[in-house]
Short mmCIF file of the C-alpha atoms (twelve columns), coordinates in Angstrom:
data_MODEL
# 
_entry.id   MODEL 
# 
loop_
_atom_site.group_PDB 
_atom_site.id 
_atom_site.type_symbol 
_atom_site.label_atom_id 
_atom_site.label_alt_id 
_atom_site.label_comp_id 
_atom_site.label_asym_id 
_atom_site.label_seq_id 
_atom_site.Cartn_x 
_atom_site.Cartn_y 
_atom_site.Cartn_z 
_atom_site.pdbx_PDB_model_num 
ATOM 1   C CA . MET A 1   131.191 98.517  104.130 1 
ATOM 2   C CA . ASN A 2   130.139 99.087  100.585 1 
ATOM 3   C CA . LYS A 3   126.707 99.263  99.039  1 
ATOM 4   C CA . LYS A 4   127.131 95.920  97.242  1 
ATOM 5   C CA . ILE A 5   127.138 93.985  100.512 1 
ATOM 6   C CA . CYS A 6   123.946 95.757  101.568 1 
ATOM 7   C CA . PHE A 7   122.445 95.022  98.166  1 
ATOM 8   C CA . VAL A 8   123.252 91.306  98.418  1 
ATOM 9   C CA . SER A 9   121.961 90.888  101.985 1 
ATOM 10  C CA . ASN A 10  118.745 92.790  101.230 1 
ATOM 11  C CA . LEU A 11  118.236 90.896  97.964  1 
ATOM 12  C CA . CYS A 12  118.574 87.571  99.815  1 
ATOM 13  C CA . LEU A 13  116.047 88.833  102.349 1 
ATOM 14  C CA . LEU A 14  113.666 89.936  99.584  1 
ATOM 15  C CA . LEU A 15  113.869 86.573  97.816  1 
ATOM 16  C CA . TRP A 16  113.369 84.632  101.057 1 
ATOM 17  C CA . PHE A 17  110.460 86.837  102.083 1 
ATOM 18  C CA . PHE A 18  108.903 86.333  98.638  1 
ATOM 19  C CA . LEU A 19  108.395 82.694  99.643  1 
ATOM 20  C CA . ASP A 20  105.934 84.014  102.234 1 
ATOM 21  C CA . MET A 21  103.936 85.616  99.423  1 
ATOM 22  C CA . VAL A 22  103.618 82.416  97.386  1 
ATOM 23  C CA . GLY A 23  104.086 79.641  99.947  1 
ATOM 24  C CA . MET A 24  106.474 76.727  99.658  1 
ATOM 25  C CA . SER A 25  106.506 73.049  100.534 1 
ATOM 26  C CA . ILE A 26  109.419 70.639  100.376 1 
ATOM 27  C CA . ASN A 27  108.491 66.971  99.913  1 
ATOM 28  C CA . SER A 28  104.999 67.603  101.310 1 
ATOM 29  C CA . HIS A 29  106.445 69.399  104.361 1 
ATOM 30  C CA . ILE A 30  105.361 73.021  104.675 1 
ATOM 31  C CA . LEU A 31  108.236 75.502  104.775 1 
ATOM 32  C CA . VAL A 32  105.901 78.487  104.732 1 
ATOM 33  C CA . THR A 33  102.256 78.968  103.877 1 
ATOM 34  C CA . ARG A 34  101.085 81.594  101.406 1 
ATOM 35  C CA . SER A 35  100.536 84.663  103.570 1 
ATOM 36  C CA . TYR A 36  100.262 87.546  101.159 1 
ATOM 37  C CA . ARG A 37  96.969  88.618  102.747 1 
ATOM 38  C CA . ASP A 38  98.699  89.056  106.101 1 
ATOM 39  C CA . ASP A 39  102.183 90.139  105.046 1 
ATOM 40  C CA . ALA A 40  101.865 91.826  101.639 1 
ATOM 41  C CA . ILE A 41  102.116 95.329  103.106 1 
ATOM 42  C CA . PHE A 42  105.471 94.413  104.713 1 
ATOM 43  C CA . PHE A 43  106.650 92.973  101.398 1 
ATOM 44  C CA . VAL A 44  105.570 96.007  99.344  1 
ATOM 45  C CA . ILE A 45  107.093 98.526  101.755 1 
ATOM 46  C CA . PHE A 46  110.358 96.587  101.871 1 
ATOM 47  C CA . LEU A 47  110.421 96.208  98.077  1 
ATOM 48  C CA . VAL A 48  109.810 99.934  97.474  1 
ATOM 49  C CA . LEU A 49  112.432 101.009 100.022 1 
ATOM 50  C CA . PHE A 50  114.944 98.513  98.663  1 
ATOM 51  C CA . ILE A 51  114.473 99.645  95.056  1 
ATOM 52  C CA . TRP A 52  114.654 103.268 96.160  1 
ATOM 53  C CA . PHE A 53  117.892 102.503 98.027  1 
ATOM 54  C CA . ILE A 54  119.385 100.868 94.906  1 
ATOM 55  C CA . PHE A 55  118.940 104.004 92.814  1 
ATOM 56  C CA . LYS A 56  119.580 106.633 95.485  1 
ATOM 57  C CA . ASP A 57  121.089 106.413 98.907  1 
ATOM 58  C CA . LYS A 58  121.125 109.774 100.597 1 
ATOM 59  C CA . ILE A 59  118.062 109.564 102.859 1 
ATOM 60  C CA . GLU A 60  116.959 106.220 101.404 1 
ATOM 61  C CA . LYS A 61  119.641 104.274 103.270 1 
ATOM 62  C CA . TYR A 62  118.263 105.638 106.544 1 
ATOM 63  C CA . LEU A 63  114.667 104.877 105.580 1 
ATOM 64  C CA . LEU A 64  115.555 101.291 104.680 1 
ATOM 65  C CA . THR A 65  117.545 100.917 107.897 1 
ATOM 66  C CA . ALA A 66  114.649 102.268 109.958 1 
ATOM 67  C CA . TRP A 67  112.231 99.911  108.209 1 
ATOM 68  C CA . LEU A 68  114.485 96.912  108.837 1 
ATOM 69  C CA . PHE A 69  114.715 97.887  112.516 1 
ATOM 70  C CA . MET A 70  110.929 98.190  112.847 1 
ATOM 71  C CA . TRP A 71  110.418 94.938  110.946 1 
ATOM 72  C CA . PHE A 72  112.937 93.089  113.118 1 
ATOM 73  C CA . LEU A 73  111.326 94.473  116.270 1 
ATOM 74  C CA . THR A 74  107.883 93.396  115.037 1 
ATOM 75  C CA . GLN A 75  109.155 89.905  114.235 1 
ATOM 76  C CA . PHE A 76  110.880 89.663  117.608 1 
ATOM 77  C CA . LEU A 77  107.704 90.611  119.445 1 
ATOM 78  C CA . ALA A 78  105.579 88.283  117.318 1 
ATOM 79  C CA . HIS A 79  107.875 85.253  117.631 1 
ATOM 80  C CA . TRP A 80  110.844 85.307  120.023 1 
ATOM 81  C CA . TYR A 81  109.033 87.145  122.797 1 
ATOM 82  C CA . PHE A 82  106.928 84.006  123.345 1 
ATOM 83  C CA . THR A 83  109.973 81.762  123.223 1 
ATOM 84  C CA . ILE A 84  111.726 83.786  125.896 1 
ATOM 85  C CA . LEU A 85  108.793 84.661  128.156 1 
ATOM 86  C CA . GLY A 86  106.542 81.664  127.843 1 
ATOM 87  C CA . PRO A 87  104.236 79.571  125.711 1 
ATOM 88  C CA . SER A 88  101.531 80.816  123.437 1 
ATOM 89  C CA . GLN A 89  99.145  78.068  122.407 1 
ATOM 90  C CA . GLU A 90  97.860  80.159  119.508 1 
ATOM 91  C CA . LYS A 91  101.365 80.499  118.039 1 
ATOM 92  C CA . MET A 92  102.158 76.851  118.676 1 
ATOM 93  C CA . ASN A 93  99.022  75.767  116.853 1 
ATOM 94  C CA . TYR A 94  99.321  78.301  114.019 1 
ATOM 95  C CA . PHE A 95  102.739 77.067  112.877 1 
ATOM 96  C CA . ALA A 96  102.213 73.442  113.929 1 
ATOM 97  C CA . ASP A 97  102.500 71.993  110.407 1 
ATOM 98  C CA . THR A 98  105.640 73.831  109.339 1 
ATOM 99  C CA . ILE A 99  109.219 72.515  109.265 1 
ATOM 100 C CA . LYS A 100 110.832 72.824  112.690 1 
ATOM 101 C CA . LEU A 101 114.479 72.715  113.654 1 
ATOM 102 C CA . ILE A 102 113.519 72.205  117.280 1 
ATOM 103 C CA . SER A 103 110.123 70.872  118.287 1 
ATOM 104 C CA . SER A 104 108.622 71.587  121.672 1 
ATOM 105 C CA . SER A 105 105.234 70.965  123.192 1 
ATOM 106 C CA . HIS A 106 105.966 73.373  126.062 1 
ATOM 107 C CA . ILE A 107 107.238 76.572  124.483 1 
ATOM 108 C CA . TYR A 108 106.861 78.185  121.095 1 
ATOM 109 C CA . ILE A 109 110.049 78.006  119.033 1 
ATOM 110 C CA . PRO A 110 109.920 79.652  115.598 1 
ATOM 111 C CA . ASP A 111 109.934 77.332  112.623 1 
ATOM 112 C CA . LEU A 112 112.756 77.026  110.087 1 
ATOM 113 C CA . TYR A 113 111.343 79.650  107.722 1 
ATOM 114 C CA . HIS A 114 111.052 82.263  110.482 1 
ATOM 115 C CA . ILE A 115 114.469 81.515  111.961 1 
ATOM 116 C CA . ILE A 116 116.045 82.131  108.543 1 
ATOM 117 C CA . LEU A 117 113.827 85.193  107.931 1 
ATOM 118 C CA . HIS A 118 114.799 86.755  111.264 1 
ATOM 119 C CA . THR A 119 118.471 86.022  110.638 1 
ATOM 120 C CA . LEU A 120 118.300 87.650  107.202 1 
ATOM 121 C CA . ILE A 121 116.481 90.706  108.582 1 
ATOM 122 C CA . PHE A 122 119.091 91.032  111.332 1 
ATOM 123 C CA . VAL A 123 122.042 90.626  108.929 1 
ATOM 124 C CA . SER A 124 120.549 93.194  106.535 1 
ATOM 125 C CA . LEU A 125 119.905 95.572  109.427 1 
ATOM 126 C CA . ILE A 126 123.473 95.286  110.718 1 
ATOM 127 C CA . ASN A 127 124.887 95.732  107.203 1 
ATOM 128 C CA . MET A 128 122.726 98.807  106.650 1 
ATOM 129 C CA . ILE A 129 123.738 100.336 109.989 1 
ATOM 130 C CA . ILE A 130 127.411 99.819  109.161 1 
ATOM 131 C CA . TYR A 131 126.873 101.263 105.683 1 
ATOM 132 C CA . CYS A 132 125.069 104.320 107.083 1 
ATOM 133 C CA . VAL A 133 127.860 104.986 109.571 1 
ATOM 134 C CA . THR A 134 130.732 104.439 107.153 1 
ATOM 135 C CA . SER A 135 129.170 106.346 104.272 1 
ATOM 136 C CA . THR A 136 128.384 109.270 106.568 1 
ATOM 137 C CA . LYS A 137 131.995 109.328 107.775 1 
ATOM 138 C CA . THR A 138 133.220 109.158 104.163 1 
ATOM 139 C CA . ASN A 139 130.929 112.011 103.127 1 
ATOM 140 C CA . MET A 140 132.061 114.119 106.086 1 
ATOM 141 C CA . THR A 141 135.717 113.492 105.188 1 
ATOM 142 C CA . LYS A 142 135.104 114.463 101.554 1 
ATOM 143 C CA . ALA A 143 133.316 117.656 102.668 1 
ATOM 144 C CA . LYS A 144 136.399 118.812 104.594 1 
# 
């Protein structure tokens, strides 16, 4: 795996997550509300690590990979945990006005924005893990 693939997947993630900072509606349907007060720290940390990774990638690739893992875990616990283990009325009400792929009055199912966000985080995480492993192997081979 080369660095370009990691760059592209993380850039897509950054652009999608930016929608969370500004909010977006499509034909008066809410894709995502402006949540910079809640999520700006996640955005800034991701942005800094991503830029750092672009210009250097010795330890930076591991830092970005670790951040993506922690972010994915946080998102899983904040969203999919309730889908798998049972309803959360607070979650169901909080995202009630957003675009849904699957609506349910019984269990919380993440909205379209979050499904795409989680997919992009996961894809970036997998790409970064592969890049870390392959670049480490390449560096070890060159050292011999």
